[in-house]
PDB file of C-alpha atoms in Angstrom:
ATOM      1  CA  MET A   1    -103.271 123.389   0.808  1.00  0.00           C
ATOM      2  CA  VAL A   2    -100.559 125.723   2.116  1.00  0.00           C
ATOM      3  CA  THR A   3    -103.209 127.904   3.772  1.00  0.00           C
ATOM      4  CA  ASN A   4    -103.873 125.078   6.235  1.00  0.00           C
ATOM      5  CA  LEU A   5    -100.441 125.751   7.738  1.00  0.00           C
ATOM      6  CA  LEU A   6    -101.730 129.215   8.681  1.00  0.00           C
ATOM      7  CA  LYS A   7    -104.869 128.002  10.465  1.00  0.00           C
ATOM      8  CA  LYS A   8    -105.123 128.574  14.198  1.00  0.00           C
ATOM      9  CA  TYR A   9    -107.468 127.250  16.856  1.00  0.00           C
ATOM     10  CA  PRO A  10    -110.547 127.202  16.624  1.00  0.00           C
ATOM     11  CA  GLU A  11    -110.458 127.307  12.825  1.00  0.00           C
ATOM     12  CA  LEU A  12    -110.887 124.010  10.995  1.00  0.00           C
ATOM     13  CA  LEU A  13    -108.571 122.843   8.256  1.00  0.00           C
ATOM     14  CA  GLU A  14    -109.909 122.955   4.728  1.00  0.00           C
ATOM     15  CA  ILE A  15    -109.300 119.428   3.473  1.00  0.00           C
ATOM     16  CA  MET A  16    -112.576 118.022   2.205  1.00  0.00           C
ATOM     17  CA  HIS A  17    -112.203 119.483  -1.281  1.00  0.00           C
ATOM     18  CA  LEU A  18    -108.803 117.812  -1.730  1.00  0.00           C
ATOM     19  CA  ASN A  19    -108.238 114.397  -3.258  1.00  0.00           C
ATOM     20  CA  GLU A  20    -106.949 111.689  -0.906  1.00  0.00           C
ATOM     21  CA  ARG A  21    -103.263 112.157  -1.773  1.00  0.00           C
ATOM     22  CA  ASP A  22    -103.326 115.973  -1.416  1.00  0.00           C
ATOM     23  CA  ARG A  23    -105.371 115.763   1.780  1.00  0.00           C
ATOM     24  CA  LYS A  24    -102.858 113.385   3.343  1.00  0.00           C
ATOM     25  CA  GLU A  25     -99.958 115.576   2.223  1.00  0.00           C
ATOM     26  CA  SER A  26    -101.580 118.668   3.769  1.00  0.00           C
ATOM     27  CA  LEU A  27    -102.226 116.842   7.055  1.00  0.00           C
ATOM     28  CA  LYS A  28     -98.687 115.422   7.127  1.00  0.00           C
ATOM     29  CA  ARG A  29     -97.204 118.915   6.784  1.00  0.00           C
ATOM     30  CA  ILE A  30     -99.052 120.024   9.910  1.00  0.00           C
ATOM     31  CA  PHE A  31     -98.189 116.792  11.725  1.00  0.00           C
ATOM     32  CA  LYS A  32     -94.523 117.237  10.837  1.00  0.00           C
ATOM     33  CA  ARG A  33     -94.483 120.879  11.953  1.00  0.00           C
ATOM     34  CA  ASP A  34     -96.414 120.419  15.211  1.00  0.00           C
ATOM     35  CA  ILE A  35     -95.269 116.975  16.344  1.00  0.00           C
ATOM     36  CA  VAL A  36     -92.393 115.353  14.428  1.00  0.00           C
ATOM     37  CA  GLU A  37     -90.114 118.400  14.307  1.00  0.00           C
ATOM     38  CA  ASN A  38     -91.315 119.949  17.564  1.00  0.00           C
ATOM     39  CA  THR A  39     -88.347 119.696  19.936  1.00  0.00           C
ATOM     40  CA  ASP A  40     -90.490 121.105  22.761  1.00  0.00           C
ATOM     41  CA  PHE A  41     -93.335 118.620  22.463  1.00  0.00           C
ATOM     42  CA  ILE A  42     -93.939 118.672  26.203  1.00  0.00           C
ATOM     43  CA  PHE A  43     -97.021 118.811  28.399  1.00  0.00           C
ATOM     44  CA  ARG A  44     -96.462 120.120  31.917  1.00  0.00           C
ATOM     45  CA  THR A  45     -92.796 119.081  32.061  1.00  0.00           C
ATOM     46  CA  LYS A  46     -93.343 115.623  30.534  1.00  0.00           C
ATOM     47  CA  GLN A  47     -91.951 114.781  27.120  1.00  0.00           C
ATOM     48  CA  ILE A  48     -94.564 113.460  24.699  1.00  0.00           C
ATOM     49  CA  ARG A  49     -93.607 110.504  22.543  1.00  0.00           C
ATOM     50  CA  PRO A  50     -95.412 108.382  19.972  1.00  0.00           C
ATOM     51  CA  LEU A  51     -96.602 104.992  21.178  1.00  0.00           C
ATOM     52  CA  LYS A  52     -94.237 102.082  20.664  1.00  0.00           C
ATOM     53  CA  ILE A  53     -95.674  99.268  18.576  1.00  0.00           C
ATOM     54  CA  ASP A  54     -93.775  95.984  18.861  1.00  0.00           C
ATOM     55  CA  GLY A  55     -90.954  97.896  20.547  1.00  0.00           C
ATOM     56  CA  LYS A  56     -90.616 100.390  17.674  1.00  0.00           C
ATOM     57  CA  ILE A  57     -91.549 104.062  17.779  1.00  0.00           C
ATOM     58  CA  SER A  58     -93.748 104.764  14.810  1.00  0.00           C
ATOM     59  CA  MET A  59     -94.652 108.285  13.732  1.00  0.00           C
ATOM     60  CA  GLU A  60     -96.674 106.771  10.893  1.00  0.00           C
ATOM     61  CA  THR A  61     -98.835 104.867  13.397  1.00  0.00           C
ATOM     62  CA  LEU A  62     -99.328 108.038  15.423  1.00  0.00           C
ATOM     63  CA  PHE A  63    -100.318 110.002  12.324  1.00  0.00           C
ATOM     64  CA  ASP A  64    -102.753 107.220  11.482  1.00  0.00           C
ATOM     65  CA  HIS A  65    -104.374 107.423  14.935  1.00  0.00           C
ATOM     66  CA  LEU A  66    -104.745 111.189  14.651  1.00  0.00           C
ATOM     67  CA  THR A  67    -106.432 111.141  11.232  1.00  0.00           C
ATOM     68  CA  THR A  68    -108.362 107.862  11.095  1.00  0.00           C
ATOM     69  CA  GLU A  69    -110.724 105.808  13.221  1.00  0.00           C
ATOM     70  CA  GLU A  70    -111.232 102.099  13.630  1.00  0.00           C
ATOM     71  CA  GLU A  71    -114.108 100.573  11.728  1.00  0.00           C
ATOM     72  CA  GLU A  72    -115.400  97.050  12.108  1.00  0.00           C
ATOM     73  CA  ASP A  73    -116.603  95.263   9.015  1.00  0.00           C
ATOM     74  CA  GLY A  74    -119.090  93.076  10.871  1.00  0.00           C
ATOM     75  CA  TYR A  75    -116.596  90.296  11.430  1.00  0.00           C
ATOM     76  CA  LYS A  76    -113.478  90.055  13.576  1.00  0.00           C
ATOM     77  CA  TYR A  77    -111.523  92.254  11.171  1.00  0.00           C
ATOM     78  CA  LYS A  78    -110.974  95.899  11.921  1.00  0.00           C
ATOM     79  CA  LYS A  79    -109.467  98.545   9.713  1.00  0.00           C
ATOM     80  CA  ARG A  80    -108.768 102.237  10.047  1.00  0.00           C
ATOM     81  CA  ILE A  81    -110.533 104.707   7.766  1.00  0.00           C
ATOM     82  CA  PHE A  82    -110.147 108.453   7.235  1.00  0.00           C
ATOM     83  CA  GLU A  83    -112.045 110.500   9.829  1.00  0.00           C
ATOM     84  CA  LYS A  84    -112.684 114.071   8.731  1.00  0.00           C
ATOM     85  CA  ASP A  85    -113.498 115.560  12.152  1.00  0.00           C
ATOM     86  CA  ARG A  86    -110.214 114.363  13.705  1.00  0.00           C
ATOM     87  CA  SER A  87    -108.248 115.398  10.668  1.00  0.00           C
ATOM     88  CA  MET A  88    -109.706 118.901  10.427  1.00  0.00           C
ATOM     89  CA  ARG A  89    -108.569 119.463  14.028  1.00  0.00           C
ATOM     90  CA  ILE A  90    -105.049 117.976  13.927  1.00  0.00           C
ATOM     91  CA  HIS A  91    -103.534 121.452  14.353  1.00  0.00           C
ATOM     92  CA  TRP A  92    -105.453 121.843  17.637  1.00  0.00           C
ATOM     93  CA  ILE A  93    -103.220 119.281  19.380  1.00  0.00           C
ATOM     94  CA  LYS A  94    -100.207 121.554  19.773  1.00  0.00           C
ATOM     95  CA  GLU A  95    -102.251 124.507  21.006  1.00  0.00           C
ATOM     96  CA  HIS A  96    -104.003 122.368  23.626  1.00  0.00           C
ATOM     97  CA  ILE A  97    -100.726 120.798  24.769  1.00  0.00           C
ATOM     98  CA  ASP A  98     -99.091 124.231  24.953  1.00  0.00           C
ATOM     99  CA  GLU A  99    -102.127 125.314  27.015  1.00  0.00           C
ATOM    100  CA  SER A 100    -102.576 128.370  24.810  1.00  0.00           C
ATOM    101  CA  VAL A 101    -106.299 127.711  24.320  1.00  0.00           C
ATOM    102  CA  ASN A 102    -108.501 130.091  26.303  1.00  0.00           C
ATOM    103  CA  ASP A 103    -111.338 127.587  26.719  1.00  0.00           C
ATOM    104  CA  LYS A 104    -111.760 125.733  29.989  1.00  0.00           C
ATOM    105  CA  ILE A 105    -109.766 122.525  29.594  1.00  0.00           C
ATOM    106  CA  GLU A 106    -110.314 119.723  32.070  1.00  0.00           C
ATOM    107  CA  VAL A 107    -107.060 117.813  32.627  1.00  0.00           C
ATOM    108  CA  PHE A 108    -107.362 114.557  34.533  1.00  0.00           C
ATOM    109  CA  SER A 109    -105.797 111.115  34.936  1.00  0.00           C
ATOM    110  CA  LEU A 110    -107.356 107.751  35.627  1.00  0.00           C
ATOM    111  CA  ILE A 111    -106.478 104.095  35.604  1.00  0.00           C
ATOM    112  CA  GLU A 112    -108.158 102.100  32.855  1.00  0.00           C
ATOM    113  CA  ARG A 113    -108.059  98.519  31.694  1.00  0.00           C
ATOM    114  CA  ASP A 114    -106.272  98.131  28.355  1.00  0.00           C
ATOM    115  CA  GLN A 115    -108.104  95.250  26.700  1.00  0.00           C
ATOM    116  CA  LYS A 116    -105.384  94.591  24.108  1.00  0.00           C
ATOM    117  CA  GLN A 117    -102.531  94.533  26.637  1.00  0.00           C
ATOM    118  CA  ARG A 118    -104.723  92.947  29.329  1.00  0.00           C
ATOM    119  CA  LYS A 119    -103.397  95.213  32.040  1.00  0.00           C
ATOM    120  CA  ASP A 120    -104.256  98.448  33.818  1.00  0.00           C
ATOM    121  CA  VAL A 121    -102.723 101.609  32.371  1.00  0.00           C
ATOM    122  CA  THR A 122    -102.768 105.198  33.558  1.00  0.00           C
ATOM    123  CA  LYS A 123    -104.084 107.691  31.043  1.00  0.00           C
ATOM    124  CA  THR A 124    -104.213 111.457  31.150  1.00  0.00           C
ATOM    125  CA  TYR A 125    -106.950 113.298  29.272  1.00  0.00           C
ATOM    126  CA  LEU A 126    -107.254 116.883  28.067  1.00  0.00           C
ATOM    127  CA  TYR A 127    -110.959 117.558  27.603  1.00  0.00           C
ATOM    128  CA  ASN A 128    -112.231 120.749  25.982  1.00  0.00           C
ATOM    129  CA  SER A 129    -115.967 120.667  26.750  1.00  0.00           C
ATOM    130  CA  LYS A 130    -116.732 123.775  24.699  1.00  0.00           C
ATOM    131  CA  GLU A 131    -115.313 122.297  21.475  1.00  0.00           C
ATOM    132  CA  LYS A 132    -116.009 118.654  22.435  1.00  0.00           C
ATOM    133  CA  TYR A 133    -112.367 117.755  21.850  1.00  0.00           C
ATOM    134  CA  VAL A 134    -110.190 115.209  23.656  1.00  0.00           C
ATOM    135  CA  ILE A 135    -106.475 114.412  23.687  1.00  0.00           C
ATOM    136  CA  VAL A 136    -105.375 111.137  25.289  1.00  0.00           C
ATOM    137  CA  PHE A 137    -101.955 110.300  26.731  1.00  0.00           C
ATOM    138  CA  GLU A 138    -100.744 107.109  28.321  1.00  0.00           C
ATOM    139  CA  VAL A 139     -98.369 107.692  31.208  1.00  0.00           C
ATOM    140  CA  GLN A 140     -95.095 105.816  30.645  1.00  0.00           C
ATOM    141  CA  ARG A 141     -94.034 103.378  33.335  1.00  0.00           C
ATOM    142  CA  SER A 142     -91.276 105.752  34.462  1.00  0.00           C
ATOM    143  CA  GLY A 143     -93.911 108.443  35.073  1.00  0.00           C
ATOM    144  CA  LEU A 144     -91.612 110.959  33.380  1.00  0.00           C
ATOM    145  CA  ASP A 145     -93.056 110.900  29.854  1.00  0.00           C
ATOM    146  CA  TYR A 146     -96.323 110.449  27.986  1.00  0.00           C
ATOM    147  CA  PHE A 147     -97.255 108.413  24.967  1.00  0.00           C
ATOM    148  CA  LEU A 148     -99.629 110.352  22.722  1.00  0.00           C
ATOM    149  CA  LEU A 149    -102.396 107.865  21.954  1.00  0.00           C
ATOM    150  CA  SER A 150    -105.007 109.906  20.148  1.00  0.00           C
ATOM    151  CA  ALA A 151    -106.914 113.155  19.752  1.00  0.00           C
ATOM    152  CA  TYR A 152    -110.482 113.315  18.547  1.00  0.00           C
ATOM    153  CA  TYR A 153    -113.716 115.220  18.271  1.00  0.00           C
ATOM    154  CA  LEU A 154    -116.600 113.837  20.335  1.00  0.00           C
ATOM    155  CA  ASN A 155    -118.982 113.357  17.435  1.00  0.00           C
ATOM    156  CA  ARG A 156    -120.242 109.839  18.193  1.00  0.00           C
ATOM    157  CA  PRO A 157    -123.358 108.978  20.186  1.00  0.00           C
ATOM    158  CA  GLY A 158    -122.380 108.640  23.817  1.00  0.00           C
ATOM    159  CA  GLY A 159    -118.979 110.295  23.285  1.00  0.00           C
ATOM    160  CA  GLU A 160    -119.527 113.167  25.689  1.00  0.00           C
ATOM    161  CA  LYS A 161    -121.332 110.926  28.137  1.00  0.00           C
ATOM    162  CA  GLY A 162    -118.356 108.537  28.087  1.00  0.00           C
ATOM    163  CA  ILE A 163    -115.764 111.236  28.758  1.00  0.00           C
ATOM    164  CA  LYS A 164    -117.883 112.655  31.601  1.00  0.00           C
ATOM    165  CA  LYS A 165    -118.101 109.166  33.088  1.00  0.00           C
ATOM    166  CA  LYS A 166    -114.300 108.955  32.983  1.00  0.00           C
ATOM    167  CA  LEU A 167    -114.103 112.401  34.591  1.00  0.00           C
ATOM    168  CA  LYS A 168    -116.091 111.112  37.585  1.00  0.00           C
ATOM    169  CA  LYS A 169    -113.470 108.348  38.078  1.00  0.00           C
ATOM    170  CA  LYS A 170    -110.486 110.691  37.887  1.00  0.00           C
ATOM    171  CA  LEU A 171    -107.557 110.373  40.238  1.00  0.00           C
ATOM    172  CA  ASN A 172    -106.881 113.092  42.782  1.00  0.00           C
ATOM    173  CA  GLU A 173    -103.824 114.274  40.865  1.00  0.00           C
ATOM    174  CA  VAL A 174    -102.766 114.550  37.244  1.00  0.00           C
ATOM    175  CA  LEU A 175    -100.033 112.015  36.538  1.00  0.00           C
TER     176      LEU A 175
END
């Protein structure tokens, strides 16, 4: 479990042999090191913050979004379940944000409709096409900070096609 703290990009974390409690503990250690206790959690001069839910900043919600995915049960109910591909790459977030990854990273912004909030929001994406990895920020209204929304591996059908479609709609500048 401690060896995961030593992993660097592009290595994957070794978590699948762990039970649920130990796996979560291992992932939380990395999350705490790279995000919670990172005083320089900044991308290109903008401070990165967790998304506010009901006016409250929630690191637990952010951790949940970085290690789980939404699953529908066939009805109106949705729940989040563990997603191994996101989780095994949680330590990649910091290295991509620090721009210390040598792969070609496409950074772009676009305006998208947020269906839950029923309004247009500006999002900035970091897209690593070699590793099929995406980090998503929402630009705060002030334009000075980002909310970290999610980071995930493009392992679903249409995932790469969807991000390339967004890339075609990008704004002229990164916000």
